[in-house]
Short mmCIF file of C-alpha atoms in Angstrom, two decimals:
data_model
loop_
_atom_site.label_atom_id
_atom_site.label_comp_id
_atom_site.label_asym_id
_atom_site.label_seq_id
_atom_site.Cartn_x
_atom_site.Cartn_y
_atom_site.Cartn_z
CA MET A 1 -7.35 0.24 43.43
CA LYS A 2 -6.69 -0.17 39.67
CA LEU A 3 -5.67 -3.81 40.21
CA GLY A 4 -8.91 -4.45 42.05
CA LEU A 5 -10.93 -2.95 39.18
CA ARG A 6 -9.19 -5.19 36.68
CA VAL A 7 -9.90 -8.25 38.79
CA LEU A 8 -13.55 -7.21 39.03
CA MET A 9 -13.70 -6.78 35.25
CA ALA A 10 -12.32 -10.31 34.83
CA PHE A 11 -15.33 -11.59 36.81
CA VAL A 12 -17.83 -9.97 34.45
CA GLY A 13 -17.02 -12.38 31.61
CA LEU A 14 -17.18 -12.58 27.88
CA THR A 15 -20.52 -13.00 26.10
CA ALA A 16 -21.38 -13.57 22.42
CA PRO A 17 -24.27 -13.01 19.97
CA ALA A 18 -27.05 -15.56 19.61
CA THR A 19 -25.41 -17.33 16.68
CA GLY A 20 -21.89 -18.34 17.55
CA VAL A 21 -19.61 -19.24 20.39
CA ALA A 22 -19.91 -17.57 23.77
CA VAL A 23 -16.86 -17.37 26.00
CA ALA A 24 -17.17 -16.40 29.65
CA GLN A 25 -14.71 -15.98 32.51
CA GLU A 26 -15.41 -17.53 35.90
CA ALA A 27 -14.88 -15.42 38.98
CA ASP A 28 -11.72 -16.22 40.88
CA SER A 29 -10.68 -14.08 43.84
CA GLY A 30 -7.06 -15.01 43.22
CA SER A 31 -6.93 -13.83 39.60
CA SER A 32 -4.38 -11.20 38.69
CA ALA A 33 -4.40 -8.78 35.75
CA GLN A 34 -0.71 -9.52 35.33
CA GLU A 35 -1.54 -13.12 34.34
CA ALA A 36 -3.80 -12.09 31.44
CA LEU A 37 -2.66 -12.37 27.84
CA ARG A 38 -0.97 -9.15 26.68
CA VAL A 39 -2.50 -7.95 23.40
CA TYR A 40 -1.49 -5.16 21.04
CA LEU A 41 -4.51 -4.13 18.93
CA ASP A 42 -3.54 -2.66 15.54
CA CYS A 43 -6.81 -1.83 13.81
CA ARG A 44 -6.74 0.30 10.63
CA SER A 45 -10.38 1.09 9.91
CA HIS A 46 -12.80 3.84 10.90
CA TYR A 47 -14.89 1.08 12.52
CA CYS A 48 -12.13 0.42 15.07
CA ASP A 49 -13.71 1.61 18.31
CA PHE A 50 -10.92 0.83 20.79
CA ASP A 51 -12.97 1.80 23.84
CA PHE A 52 -15.72 -0.60 22.74
CA PHE A 53 -13.25 -3.47 22.22
CA ARG A 54 -11.69 -2.90 25.66
CA ARG A 55 -15.12 -2.98 27.28
CA GLU A 56 -16.29 -6.06 25.39
CA ILE A 57 -13.12 -8.18 25.54
CA THR A 58 -12.02 -8.03 29.17
CA PHE A 59 -10.06 -11.25 29.54
CA VAL A 60 -6.81 -9.82 28.11
CA ASN A 61 -4.45 -6.99 28.96
CA TYR A 62 -4.13 -4.34 26.25
CA VAL A 63 -0.69 -2.80 25.81
CA ARG A 64 0.18 0.33 23.87
CA ASP A 65 3.38 -0.97 22.26
CA ARG A 66 3.86 -4.09 20.14
CA GLN A 67 7.12 -4.98 21.88
CA ASP A 68 5.24 -5.54 25.15
CA ALA A 69 2.64 -7.88 23.60
CA GLN A 70 2.28 -11.64 23.41
CA VAL A 71 -0.24 -11.36 20.57
CA HIS A 72 -0.45 -8.68 17.89
CA ILE A 73 -3.93 -8.33 16.34
CA LEU A 74 -3.68 -6.70 12.91
CA VAL A 75 -7.00 -5.68 11.33
CA THR A 76 -7.11 -4.60 7.69
CA THR A 77 -10.07 -4.06 5.39
CA ARG A 78 -11.08 -3.87 1.75
CA ASP A 79 -14.30 -3.05 -0.08
CA THR A 80 -16.40 -6.01 -1.22
CA GLY A 81 -18.96 -3.99 -3.18
CA GLY A 82 -21.73 -4.98 -0.78
CA GLY A 83 -19.83 -3.93 2.33
CA ASP A 84 -16.38 -4.59 3.75
CA GLU A 85 -14.15 -7.60 4.28
CA PHE A 86 -12.15 -7.40 7.51
CA THR A 87 -9.03 -9.54 7.76
CA VAL A 88 -8.17 -10.12 11.43
CA GLU A 89 -4.66 -11.54 11.72
CA PHE A 90 -3.34 -12.89 15.01
CA ILE A 91 0.46 -12.70 15.16
CA GLY A 92 2.06 -14.60 18.02
CA LEU A 93 4.98 -13.01 19.89
CA GLU A 94 7.32 -14.18 22.67
CA GLU A 95 6.30 -17.75 23.65
CA PHE A 96 3.58 -17.70 20.95
CA GLU A 97 5.94 -16.75 18.14
CA THR A 98 5.20 -19.91 16.16
CA MET A 99 1.42 -19.48 16.48
CA GLY A 100 -0.44 -17.41 13.92
CA ASP A 101 -3.98 -17.32 12.63
CA THR A 102 -6.21 -15.32 10.27
CA LEU A 103 -9.99 -14.90 10.52
CA LEU A 104 -12.35 -13.03 8.20
CA PHE A 105 -15.40 -10.95 9.06
CA PHE A 106 -17.79 -9.57 6.44
CA SER A 107 -20.07 -6.58 6.94
CA SER A 108 -22.90 -5.27 4.78
CA ASN A 109 -23.54 -1.71 3.60
CA THR A 110 -26.81 -1.88 5.53
CA ASP A 111 -25.10 -2.73 8.84
CA THR A 112 -24.97 -0.06 11.50
CA GLU A 113 -21.65 0.97 13.02
CA ASP A 114 -22.59 -0.94 16.19
CA GLU A 115 -23.29 -4.12 14.23
CA VAL A 116 -19.91 -3.90 12.50
CA ARG A 117 -17.91 -3.30 15.69
CA THR A 118 -19.85 -6.06 17.49
CA GLY A 119 -19.01 -8.51 14.71
CA LEU A 120 -15.36 -7.48 14.81
CA ALA A 121 -15.25 -7.96 18.58
CA GLN A 122 -16.71 -11.47 18.25
CA THR A 123 -14.11 -12.35 15.60
CA MET A 124 -11.33 -11.16 17.91
CA ARG A 125 -12.73 -13.23 20.81
CA LEU A 126 -12.71 -16.39 18.73
CA GLY A 127 -9.15 -15.85 17.55
CA LEU A 128 -7.81 -15.09 21.03
CA ILE A 129 -9.11 -18.28 22.66
CA ARG A 130 -6.29 -20.51 21.36
CA TYR A 131 -3.75 -18.18 23.02
CA VAL A 132 -5.64 -17.72 26.29
CA ALA A 133 -5.98 -21.53 26.52
CA ARG A 134 -2.20 -21.68 27.03
CA THR A 135 -2.09 -19.15 29.87
CA GLY A 136 -3.00 -19.22 33.55
CA GLU A 137 -6.32 -17.60 32.68
CA ALA A 138 -7.49 -20.74 30.85
CA GLU A 139 -9.16 -22.21 33.97
CA ARG A 140 -11.43 -19.16 34.17
CA ILE A 141 -12.71 -19.57 30.60
CA GLN A 142 -15.93 -21.41 29.76
CA ILE A 143 -17.15 -22.24 26.25
CA SER A 144 -20.86 -22.36 25.44
CA TYR A 145 -22.89 -22.59 22.26
CA GLU A 146 -26.43 -21.37 21.65
CA LEU A 147 -28.33 -23.23 18.95
CA PRO A 148 -29.77 -21.02 16.19
CA SER A 149 -33.53 -20.79 15.87
CA ALA A 150 -35.31 -22.72 13.12
CA MET A 151 -35.86 -19.49 11.19
CA GLU A 152 -32.18 -18.51 11.38
CA GLU A 153 -31.11 -21.99 10.28
CA ALA A 154 -33.49 -21.88 7.33
CA GLN A 155 -32.26 -18.43 6.29
CA SER A 156 -28.63 -19.57 6.41
CA GLN A 157 -29.43 -22.30 3.89
CA VAL A 158 -31.02 -19.94 1.35
CA PRO A 159 -28.34 -18.26 -0.80
CA ASP A 160 -30.84 -16.52 -3.10
CA ASP A 161 -30.07 -12.81 -3.60
CA PRO A 162 -33.02 -10.89 -5.15
CA TRP A 163 -30.67 -7.93 -5.84
CA ASN A 164 -28.13 -10.11 -7.69
CA PHE A 165 -25.24 -8.49 -5.75
CA TRP A 166 -26.20 -4.92 -6.75
CA ILE A 167 -25.74 -2.25 -4.09
CA PHE A 168 -27.34 1.20 -4.53
CA ARG A 169 -26.58 4.38 -2.63
CA VAL A 170 -28.37 7.74 -2.88
CA ARG A 171 -27.16 10.90 -1.17
CA PHE A 172 -28.49 14.48 -1.15
CA GLY A 173 -27.18 17.40 0.88
CA GLY A 174 -26.70 21.12 1.06
CA ASN A 175 -26.40 24.13 3.29
CA ILE A 176 -27.26 27.78 3.36
CA ARG A 177 -25.64 30.47 5.49
CA GLY A 178 -25.43 34.21 5.52
CA GLU A 179 -24.81 37.43 7.36
CA GLU A 180 -25.23 41.13 6.62
CA ARG A 181 -22.71 41.40 3.78
CA GLN A 182 -22.33 37.87 2.50
CA SER A 183 -24.38 34.75 1.87
CA SER A 184 -23.77 31.30 0.47
CA PHE A 185 -25.80 28.38 -0.83
CA SER A 186 -24.46 24.96 -1.79
CA GLY A 187 -26.03 21.68 -2.78
CA ASN A 188 -24.70 18.26 -3.68
CA MET A 189 -26.01 14.86 -4.70
CA SER A 190 -24.79 11.45 -5.78
CA LEU A 191 -26.29 8.19 -6.96
CA SER A 192 -24.19 5.06 -7.31
CA ALA A 193 -24.78 1.44 -8.22
CA ASN A 194 -22.06 -1.16 -7.59
CA ARG A 195 -21.87 -4.89 -8.18
CA THR A 196 -18.99 -7.09 -7.02
CA THR A 197 -18.54 -10.81 -7.55
CA GLU A 198 -15.48 -13.04 -7.82
CA GLU A 199 -15.53 -12.61 -11.61
CA TRP A 200 -16.88 -9.09 -12.19
CA LYS A 201 -16.64 -5.63 -10.67
CA ILE A 202 -18.97 -2.85 -11.83
CA ARG A 203 -19.02 0.76 -10.62
CA THR A 204 -21.44 3.33 -12.01
CA GLY A 205 -23.03 6.54 -10.81
CA VAL A 206 -23.68 10.25 -11.16
CA SER A 207 -22.75 13.12 -8.86
CA GLY A 208 -22.82 16.89 -8.77
CA PHE A 209 -22.50 20.01 -6.69
CA TYR A 210 -23.50 23.65 -7.03
CA VAL A 211 -22.22 26.66 -5.05
CA ASN A 212 -23.46 30.25 -5.14
CA ASP A 213 -21.64 32.91 -3.07
CA LYS A 214 -22.64 36.58 -2.81
CA PHE A 215 -20.52 39.38 -1.31
CA GLU A 216 -20.85 43.11 -0.64
CA PHE A 217 -17.60 45.13 -0.57
CA SER A 218 -16.80 48.19 1.52
CA ASP A 219 -17.64 50.57 -1.37
CA GLY A 220 -21.13 49.06 -1.67
CA THR A 221 -20.49 47.05 -4.83
CA ARG A 222 -21.73 43.48 -4.96
CA THR A 223 -20.39 40.35 -6.63
CA GLU A 224 -21.72 36.87 -7.18
CA SER A 225 -19.68 33.72 -7.77
CA ILE A 226 -21.08 30.44 -9.04
CA ALA A 227 -19.37 27.07 -9.29
CA ARG A 228 -20.88 23.85 -10.58
CA GLU A 229 -19.57 20.40 -11.34
CA TYR A 230 -21.51 17.38 -12.56
CA GLY A 231 -20.18 13.98 -13.51
CA ALA A 232 -21.19 10.47 -14.50
CA TRP A 233 -19.09 7.33 -14.74
CA TYR A 234 -19.19 3.64 -15.57
CA PHE A 235 -16.39 1.15 -14.89
CA MET A 236 -16.33 -2.60 -15.46
CA ALA A 237 -13.54 -5.09 -14.67
CA LYS A 238 -13.22 -8.82 -15.31
CA SER A 239 -11.03 -11.12 -13.21
CA LEU A 240 -8.51 -13.07 -15.26
CA GLY A 241 -6.98 -15.18 -12.55
CA GLU A 242 -4.92 -14.37 -9.46
CA HIS A 243 -2.73 -11.77 -11.20
CA TRP A 244 -4.55 -10.24 -14.19
CA SER A 245 -7.68 -8.12 -14.68
CA ALA A 246 -9.17 -6.41 -17.73
CA GLY A 247 -11.64 -3.57 -17.73
CA ALA A 248 -13.24 -0.66 -19.52
CA THR A 249 -14.12 2.83 -18.32
CA THR A 250 -16.20 5.75 -19.49
CA SER A 251 -17.00 9.08 -17.82
CA ALA A 252 -18.53 12.47 -18.56
CA GLU A 253 -18.06 15.81 -16.79
CA VAL A 254 -19.29 19.40 -16.65
CA SER A 255 -16.99 21.70 -14.66
CA THR A 256 -16.67 25.47 -14.36
CA PHE A 257 -13.38 24.96 -12.47
CA ARG A 258 -11.86 23.14 -15.48
CA ASN A 259 -13.54 25.33 -18.14
CA MET A 260 -15.61 22.37 -19.34
CA ASP A 261 -19.04 22.74 -20.92
CA PHE A 262 -18.84 19.01 -21.47
CA SER A 263 -16.11 16.37 -21.56
CA PHE A 264 -16.22 12.64 -22.24
CA GLU A 265 -13.71 9.80 -22.20
CA VAL A 266 -13.89 6.09 -22.96
CA GLY A 267 -11.40 3.26 -23.29
CA PRO A 268 -10.08 -0.13 -22.13
CA ALA A 269 -7.70 -0.85 -19.23
CA ILE A 270 -5.65 -3.79 -18.00
CA GLU A 271 -4.04 -4.48 -14.61
CA TYR A 272 -1.36 -6.88 -13.44
CA ASN A 273 -0.74 -7.59 -9.77
CA TYR A 274 2.68 -9.07 -9.00
CA PHE A 275 1.24 -10.64 -5.85
CA PRO A 276 -1.95 -12.75 -5.89
CA TYR A 277 -5.11 -10.68 -5.44
CA SER A 278 -5.95 -12.91 -2.47
CA GLU A 279 -3.10 -11.18 -0.59
CA SER A 280 -4.37 -7.66 -1.36
CA THR A 281 -5.26 -6.84 2.26
CA ARG A 282 -1.56 -7.15 3.14
CA ARG A 283 0.41 -6.30 -0.02
CA GLU A 284 -0.07 -5.26 -3.63
CA LEU A 285 2.23 -4.32 -6.51
CA THR A 286 0.01 -3.36 -9.44
CA PHE A 287 0.69 -2.13 -12.97
CA THR A 288 -2.37 -0.49 -14.54
CA TYR A 289 -2.51 0.68 -18.16
CA ALA A 290 -5.41 2.53 -19.82
CA LEU A 291 -5.89 3.69 -23.43
CA LEU A 292 -8.51 6.44 -23.73
CA LEU A 293 -10.28 8.61 -26.27
CA ASP A 294 -11.14 12.08 -24.87
CA TYR A 295 -13.61 14.67 -26.14
CA PHE A 296 -13.62 18.24 -24.78
CA ASP A 297 -16.14 21.05 -25.31
CA TYR A 298 -14.89 24.19 -23.53
CA GLU A 299 -16.86 27.04 -21.96
CA GLU A 300 -14.33 29.64 -23.12
CA ILE A 301 -11.69 29.48 -25.84
CA THR A 302 -8.50 27.94 -24.48
CA ILE A 303 -4.90 29.13 -24.48
CA PHE A 304 -4.43 26.85 -27.51
CA ASP A 305 -7.31 28.61 -29.38
CA GLU A 306 -9.60 25.59 -29.10
CA THR A 307 -13.32 25.54 -28.35
CA GLN A 308 -13.64 21.78 -28.74
CA GLU A 309 -11.34 18.87 -29.60
CA THR A 310 -10.99 15.09 -29.57
CA ARG A 311 -7.71 13.61 -28.32
CA PRO A 312 -6.33 10.08 -27.71
CA SER A 313 -4.46 9.55 -24.45
CA GLN A 314 -2.86 6.85 -22.33
CA SER A 315 -1.88 6.34 -18.70
CA LEU A 316 0.28 3.92 -16.73
CA GLU A 317 0.25 3.64 -12.94
CA ILE A 318 2.57 1.59 -10.75
CA SER A 319 1.36 1.23 -7.17
CA TYR A 320 2.89 -0.59 -4.21
CA THR A 321 1.12 -1.11 -0.90
CA VAL A 322 2.26 -3.16 2.08
CA MET A 323 0.50 -3.44 5.45
CA GLN A 324 2.68 -5.26 7.97
CA PRO A 325 3.10 -5.24 11.76
CA PHE A 326 5.84 -2.61 11.42
CA GLY A 327 3.48 -0.19 9.67
CA THR A 328 2.00 0.73 6.32
CA ILE A 329 3.65 1.89 3.10
CA ASN A 330 1.91 3.08 -0.05
CA VAL A 331 3.75 4.50 -3.05
CA SER A 332 2.40 5.13 -6.54
CA LEU A 333 3.82 6.61 -9.73
CA GLU A 334 1.47 7.56 -12.55
CA GLY A 335 2.25 8.98 -15.97
CA SER A 336 -0.18 10.08 -18.66
CA ASN A 337 0.04 11.89 -21.99
CA PHE A 338 -1.84 12.72 -25.17
CA LEU A 339 -0.78 10.34 -27.93
CA ASP A 340 -0.82 13.05 -30.63
CA ASP A 341 1.48 15.32 -28.59
CA TRP A 342 3.73 13.65 -26.00
CA THR A 343 4.91 17.04 -24.70
CA GLN A 344 1.45 17.43 -23.14
CA HIS A 345 1.82 15.03 -20.26
CA ARG A 346 1.56 14.64 -16.49
CA ILE A 347 3.60 12.69 -13.92
CA ASP A 348 2.26 12.12 -10.40
CA LEU A 349 4.27 10.66 -7.52
CA ARG A 350 2.32 9.94 -4.33
CA GLY A 351 3.29 8.27 -1.11
CA TRP A 352 2.16 7.51 2.42
CA LEU A 353 4.29 6.02 5.15
CA ASN A 354 3.50 4.98 8.72
CA ILE A 355 6.38 3.19 10.44
CA ARG A 356 7.12 2.16 14.02
CA LEU A 357 10.84 2.89 14.33
CA VAL A 358 11.50 1.67 17.88
CA ARG A 359 9.43 1.20 21.03
CA GLY A 360 6.99 4.12 21.28
CA LEU A 361 8.50 6.04 18.31
CA GLN A 362 6.36 6.38 15.19
CA LEU A 363 7.06 8.20 11.91
CA ASN A 364 4.27 9.41 9.60
CA LEU A 365 5.01 10.82 6.14
CA ASN A 366 2.64 11.66 3.31
CA GLY A 367 3.15 13.69 0.21
CA SER A 368 2.84 14.06 -3.52
CA PHE A 369 4.58 15.80 -6.40
CA SER A 370 3.17 16.42 -9.86
CA ARG A 371 4.80 17.60 -13.06
CA ILE A 372 1.94 19.20 -15.03
CA LYS A 373 2.12 19.76 -18.78
CA ASP A 374 -1.41 18.80 -19.84
CA GLN A 375 -3.63 21.76 -18.86
CA ILE A 376 -5.10 22.13 -22.33
CA PHE A 377 -8.40 23.34 -20.83
CA LEU A 378 -7.10 26.67 -19.43
CA SER A 379 -9.14 29.67 -20.57
CA ARG A 380 -7.41 32.26 -22.75
CA GLU A 381 -9.24 34.95 -20.78
CA GLY A 382 -7.59 33.80 -17.54
CA ALA A 383 -9.20 34.01 -14.11
CA THR A 384 -10.57 37.11 -12.38
CA ASP A 385 -9.29 38.18 -8.96
CA GLU A 386 -12.52 36.92 -7.40
CA GLU A 387 -12.13 33.51 -9.09
CA VAL A 388 -8.54 33.26 -7.89
CA LEU A 389 -9.39 34.15 -4.28
CA LEU A 390 -12.40 31.82 -4.19
CA ARG A 391 -10.57 29.06 -6.13
CA ARG A 392 -13.30 28.95 -8.72
CA ARG A 393 -10.90 28.43 -11.67
CA ALA A 394 -7.91 26.18 -12.21
CA LEU A 395 -4.70 28.19 -12.56
CA GLY A 396 -1.86 27.40 -14.90
CA THR A 397 1.10 25.66 -13.25
CA GLU A 398 3.91 23.31 -14.24
CA TRP A 399 4.20 21.62 -10.86
CA ARG A 400 2.35 21.00 -7.63
CA TYR A 401 3.49 19.50 -4.34
CA ARG A 402 2.19 18.55 -0.92
CA LEU A 403 4.09 17.21 2.07
CA GLY A 404 3.08 16.23 5.58
CA VAL A 405 5.31 14.84 8.32
CA SER A 406 4.90 13.98 11.98
CA LEU A 407 6.96 12.16 14.56
CA SER A 408 5.46 10.91 17.80
CA TYR A 409 6.98 9.31 20.87
CA THR A 410 4.96 7.64 23.62
CA PHE A 411 6.30 6.43 26.94
CA GLY A 412 5.00 5.42 30.37
CA SER A 413 2.78 2.53 31.44
CA ILE A 414 2.65 -0.36 28.98
CA PHE A 415 -0.99 -1.16 29.82
CA ASN A 416 -3.93 0.33 27.97
CA ASN A 417 -7.05 -1.27 29.50
CA VAL A 418 -8.92 1.62 31.11
CA VAL A 419 -11.89 3.25 29.35
CA ASN A 420 -12.95 6.72 30.47
CA PRO A 421 -15.17 8.59 27.96
CA ARG A 422 -15.71 11.74 30.03
CA PHE A 423 -15.41 14.98 28.03
CA ASP A 424 -14.67 13.04 24.83
#
């Protein structure tokens, strides 16, 4: 029964959007799902709708383990400022081991989720054809091309951008809830403006949130807790070739959690990437240094008897990221300190690991550890019990850690073609 369904699906064919190549399968009563190209789809983006891809690309067999595949499709993504750049890499296995290819797909911030996944599916179709052409399924494939309309052709020849690469995003939100003895109101907003070109990268915006919680205790007393945080930032970076970048940053903040009536920082930064930036979707080893001037105006007098101060500081971050068929690794080490007192410093170690150990066995690790010696903003008055329970104030600590681990093992049928969305 399942074999018959797969054969029927092969008859349906592969179609494409109006502008591009359309690939369709001819019906053949003798076709067998076992003859189809075996594909392992490794897509690492929230746009990766695997059910959609299986429905749209029906001329291959999807397998759940890379070791059973003839082609490994690895999809990675990075922000372009105006959307996302998807790198779709086709890695040949078994008899296709010497065949590899890489295609790019670009999406816009204005694209819907369906438009993005449709574009990704079309990119995968195009890349798979060269492999299918060398299998027994090749005789059931037809290639067709639909000419673009005159309007579409004219638009494709006009590179003019009235927004000059600027992308704006506005967001407002909030919620209110309550019951007999407690109520809560929260609101948040953000406004950002980003511009990305080959030479320049600009990020700027403002954001904020406000929370008001009210409680009534068993003895009839009432308490109210308020938290607010507002911020603004501006960052600019200039490309200096395939390995170097220079930039400048400035930001301002108001935060009850950090005892800040107002804080401000400004300074230059420089980054070196050991690998060319053109390889950033697959691997990066970056060294980022920033030299900053910080101003702090505190809500309450601090544990160092300060109500306001200006301090110079510096930070250095080393980050390594690799995304390969065996999995993904990201490790970063960051150190920062105040230049007028090196004992007031912070060291952060962060890591994320996703590795396929053997067939069906996958290891996931993520964690961080921080040595904290720079909490100069802590209030001398300390935090009330209510502020501690509601996490309304930062608490003094010399270290902080987080660790997550999971190990999964999958076994059974190697095929992964069927789509059944019931009760999803």
